Amino acid sequence: QVRLVESGGGSVQPGGSLRLSCAASGNIFSINQWDWFRQTPGKERELVAGISRGGTTNYADSVKGRFTISRDNAKNTVYLQMNSLKPEDTAVYYCNCDVQHAVGYNKYWGQGTQVTVSS
């Protein structure tokens, strides 16, 4: 009974910026880990960035220095600030969270949001 709603995708020119948001709602005791993935047709889904409840972050080498992941634990929301966007960043971006329920853990996916970077 957890729903993740993504927003913030769109089309931008190279060098532009976008900020993605993903808000979780439902039966949530806490969220232990947030991750952003992206996928382009013909390629495997790849991990872009992740952040733990405590704030520890990790990034794919391809986005280090350009993307910043953050979260608001009180709002059960994760963000991905994307700067200096490149055409190769074009993909559908998905948020994923590791949710602790009253009993047990599960992972949930957002619906995906399209990011297109082109001239």
PDB file of C-alpha atoms in Angstrom:
ATOM      1  CA  GLN A   1       0.000   0.000   0.000  1.00  0.00           C
ATOM      2  CA  VAL A   2       2.852   2.348  -0.826  1.00  0.00           C
ATOM      3  CA  ARG A   3       2.631   4.742  -3.723  1.00  0.00           C
ATOM      4  CA  LEU A   4       5.529   6.666  -5.218  1.00  0.00           C
ATOM      5  CA  VAL A   5       4.726   9.668  -7.367  1.00  0.00           C
ATOM      6  CA  GLU A   6       7.453  11.236  -9.472  1.00  0.00           C
ATOM      7  CA  SER A   7       7.544  14.690 -10.974  1.00  0.00           C
ATOM      8  CA  GLY A   8       9.941  17.173 -12.491  1.00  0.00           C
ATOM      9  CA  GLY A   9      10.905  15.544 -15.759  1.00  0.00           C
ATOM     10  CA  GLY A  10      10.911  17.387 -19.031  1.00  0.00           C
ATOM     11  CA  SER A  11      12.962  18.521 -21.990  1.00  0.00           C
ATOM     12  CA  VAL A  12      15.986  20.766 -21.677  1.00  0.00           C
ATOM     13  CA  GLN A  13      18.963  21.824 -23.731  1.00  0.00           C
ATOM     14  CA  PRO A  14      22.461  20.571 -22.974  1.00  0.00           C
ATOM     15  CA  GLY A  15      23.849  22.379 -19.969  1.00  0.00           C
ATOM     16  CA  GLY A  16      20.420  22.898 -18.481  1.00  0.00           C
ATOM     17  CA  SER A  17      19.041  21.726 -15.169  1.00  0.00           C
ATOM     18  CA  LEU A  18      16.097  19.764 -13.858  1.00  0.00           C
ATOM     19  CA  ARG A  19      14.987  18.773 -10.398  1.00  0.00           C
ATOM     20  CA  LEU A  20      13.166  15.493  -9.971  1.00  0.00           C
ATOM     21  CA  SER A  21      10.986  14.718  -6.984  1.00  0.00           C
ATOM     22  CA  CYS A  22       9.540  11.476  -5.707  1.00  0.00           C
ATOM     23  CA  ALA A  23       7.078  11.381  -2.846  1.00  0.00           C
ATOM     24  CA  ALA A  24       6.064   8.209  -1.058  1.00  0.00           C
ATOM     25  CA  SER A  25       2.800   7.733   0.757  1.00  0.00           C
ATOM     26  CA  GLY A  26       0.927   4.907   2.380  1.00  0.00           C
ATOM     27  CA  ASN A  27       1.865   2.292   4.914  1.00  0.00           C
ATOM     28  CA  ILE A  28       5.351   3.506   5.780  1.00  0.00           C
ATOM     29  CA  PHE A  29       7.126   3.155   9.054  1.00  0.00           C
ATOM     30  CA  SER A  30      10.342   4.571   7.648  1.00  0.00           C
ATOM     31  CA  ILE A  31      12.361   4.662   4.440  1.00  0.00           C
ATOM     32  CA  ASN A  32      15.849   3.291   4.851  1.00  0.00           C
ATOM     33  CA  GLN A  33      17.219   3.864   1.364  1.00  0.00           C
ATOM     34  CA  TRP A  34      16.263   5.975  -1.662  1.00  0.00           C
ATOM     35  CA  ASP A  35      17.684   5.354  -5.108  1.00  0.00           C
ATOM     36  CA  TRP A  36      17.304   6.926  -8.517  1.00  0.00           C
ATOM     37  CA  PHE A  37      17.638   4.707 -11.570  1.00  0.00           C
ATOM     38  CA  ARG A  38      17.434   5.502 -15.245  1.00  0.00           C
ATOM     39  CA  GLN A  39      16.798   3.431 -18.321  1.00  0.00           C
ATOM     40  CA  THR A  40      17.111   3.934 -22.048  1.00  0.00           C
ATOM     41  CA  PRO A  41      15.603   1.455 -24.520  1.00  0.00           C
ATOM     42  CA  GLY A  42      18.160  -1.205 -25.302  1.00  0.00           C
ATOM     43  CA  LYS A  43      20.144  -0.620 -22.140  1.00  0.00           C
ATOM     44  CA  GLU A  44      19.915  -2.096 -18.684  1.00  0.00           C
ATOM     45  CA  ARG A  45      18.482   0.006 -15.928  1.00  0.00           C
ATOM     46  CA  GLU A  46      21.344   1.685 -14.103  1.00  0.00           C
ATOM     47  CA  LEU A  47      21.698   3.131 -10.652  1.00  0.00           C
ATOM     48  CA  VAL A  48      22.241   6.872 -10.825  1.00  0.00           C
ATOM     49  CA  ALA A  49      22.324   7.899  -7.185  1.00  0.00           C
ATOM     50  CA  GLY A  50      21.317   6.713  -3.761  1.00  0.00           C
ATOM     51  CA  ILE A  51      20.917   8.109  -0.288  1.00  0.00           C
ATOM     52  CA  SER A  52      20.375   6.422   3.041  1.00  0.00           C
ATOM     53  CA  ARG A  53      18.102   7.595   5.788  1.00  0.00           C
ATOM     54  CA  GLY A  54      21.178   8.918   7.548  1.00  0.00           C
ATOM     55  CA  GLY A  55      22.269  10.888   4.500  1.00  0.00           C
ATOM     56  CA  THR A  56      25.044   8.744   3.051  1.00  0.00           C
ATOM     57  CA  THR A  57      25.108   9.247  -0.716  1.00  0.00           C
ATOM     58  CA  ASN A  58      26.490   7.415  -3.694  1.00  0.00           C
ATOM     59  CA  TYR A  59      26.596   8.324  -7.385  1.00  0.00           C
ATOM     60  CA  ALA A  60      27.323   6.711 -10.681  1.00  0.00           C
ATOM     61  CA  ASP A  61      30.622   7.908 -12.100  1.00  0.00           C
ATOM     62  CA  SER A  62      28.814   9.372 -15.082  1.00  0.00           C
ATOM     63  CA  VAL A  63      26.891  11.876 -12.943  1.00  0.00           C
ATOM     64  CA  LYS A  64      29.331  12.705 -10.166  1.00  0.00           C
ATOM     65  CA  GLY A  65      29.751  16.424  -9.772  1.00  0.00           C
ATOM     66  CA  ARG A  66      26.600  17.158 -11.771  1.00  0.00           C
ATOM     67  CA  PHE A  67      23.768  15.439  -9.907  1.00  0.00           C
ATOM     68  CA  THR A  68      22.855  15.789  -6.253  1.00  0.00           C
ATOM     69  CA  ILE A  69      20.498  13.500  -4.391  1.00  0.00           C
ATOM     70  CA  SER A  70      18.774  14.645  -1.228  1.00  0.00           C
ATOM     71  CA  ARG A  71      15.871  13.574   0.902  1.00  0.00           C
ATOM     72  CA  ASP A  72      13.390  14.858   3.433  1.00  0.00           C
ATOM     73  CA  ASN A  73      12.683  12.032   5.831  1.00  0.00           C
ATOM     74  CA  ALA A  74       9.762  13.835   7.438  1.00  0.00           C
ATOM     75  CA  LYS A  75       8.067  14.201   4.045  1.00  0.00           C
ATOM     76  CA  ASN A  76       9.113  10.797   2.705  1.00  0.00           C
ATOM     77  CA  THR A  77      10.405  12.565  -0.366  1.00  0.00           C
ATOM     78  CA  VAL A  78      13.598  12.250  -2.382  1.00  0.00           C
ATOM     79  CA  TYR A  79      15.004  14.727  -4.888  1.00  0.00           C
ATOM     80  CA  LEU A  80      17.497  14.588  -7.699  1.00  0.00           C
ATOM     81  CA  GLN A  81      18.995  17.892  -8.741  1.00  0.00           C
ATOM     82  CA  MET A  82      20.475  17.490 -12.200  1.00  0.00           C
ATOM     83  CA  ASN A  83      22.822  20.172 -13.478  1.00  0.00           C
ATOM     84  CA  SER A  84      24.976  20.450 -16.575  1.00  0.00           C
ATOM     85  CA  LEU A  85      22.759  17.963 -18.328  1.00  0.00           C
ATOM     86  CA  LYS A  86      24.109  16.091 -21.320  1.00  0.00           C
ATOM     87  CA  PRO A  87      22.310  14.330 -24.167  1.00  0.00           C
ATOM     88  CA  GLU A  88      23.472  11.017 -22.743  1.00  0.00           C
ATOM     89  CA  ASP A  89      21.443  11.759 -19.617  1.00  0.00           C
ATOM     90  CA  THR A  90      18.299  11.281 -21.678  1.00  0.00           C
ATOM     91  CA  ALA A  91      16.337   8.436 -20.129  1.00  0.00           C
ATOM     92  CA  VAL A  92      13.332   7.534 -18.077  1.00  0.00           C
ATOM     93  CA  TYR A  93      14.183   8.112 -14.447  1.00  0.00           C
ATOM     94  CA  TYR A  94      12.707   5.940 -11.724  1.00  0.00           C
ATOM     95  CA  CYS A  95      12.829   6.375  -7.992  1.00  0.00           C
ATOM     96  CA  ASN A  96      13.004   3.366  -5.745  1.00  0.00           C
ATOM     97  CA  CYS A  97      12.729   3.126  -2.002  1.00  0.00           C
ATOM     98  CA  ASP A  98      13.379   0.495   0.599  1.00  0.00           C
ATOM     99  CA  VAL A  99      10.413   0.828   2.922  1.00  0.00           C
ATOM    100  CA  GLN A 100      10.211  -0.475   6.430  1.00  0.00           C
ATOM    101  CA  HIS A 101       6.650  -1.381   7.288  1.00  0.00           C
ATOM    102  CA  ALA A 102       5.302  -2.201  10.711  1.00  0.00           C
ATOM    103  CA  VAL A 103       6.428  -5.727   9.922  1.00  0.00           C
ATOM    104  CA  GLY A 104       9.008  -6.422   7.252  1.00  0.00           C
ATOM    105  CA  TYR A 105      10.611  -4.534   4.381  1.00  0.00           C
ATOM    106  CA  ASN A 106       9.768  -4.031   0.708  1.00  0.00           C
ATOM    107  CA  LYS A 107      11.033  -2.082  -2.274  1.00  0.00           C
ATOM    108  CA  TYR A 108       8.783   0.154  -4.370  1.00  0.00           C
ATOM    109  CA  TRP A 109       9.130   1.913  -7.704  1.00  0.00           C
ATOM    110  CA  GLY A 110       7.891   5.213  -8.989  1.00  0.00           C
ATOM    111  CA  GLN A 111       6.084   5.394 -12.306  1.00  0.00           C
ATOM    112  CA  GLY A 112       9.041   6.923 -14.104  1.00  0.00           C
ATOM    113  CA  THR A 113       9.547  10.374 -15.532  1.00  0.00           C
ATOM    114  CA  GLN A 114      11.067  11.204 -18.900  1.00  0.00           C
ATOM    115  CA  VAL A 115      14.139  13.396 -19.082  1.00  0.00           C
ATOM    116  CA  THR A 116      15.175  14.521 -22.545  1.00  0.00           C
ATOM    117  CA  VAL A 117      18.316  16.535 -23.195  1.00  0.00           C
ATOM    118  CA  SER A 118      18.722  17.741 -26.752  1.00  0.00           C
ATOM    119  CA  SER A 119      19.603  20.753 -28.834  1.00  0.00           C
TER     120      SER A 119
END
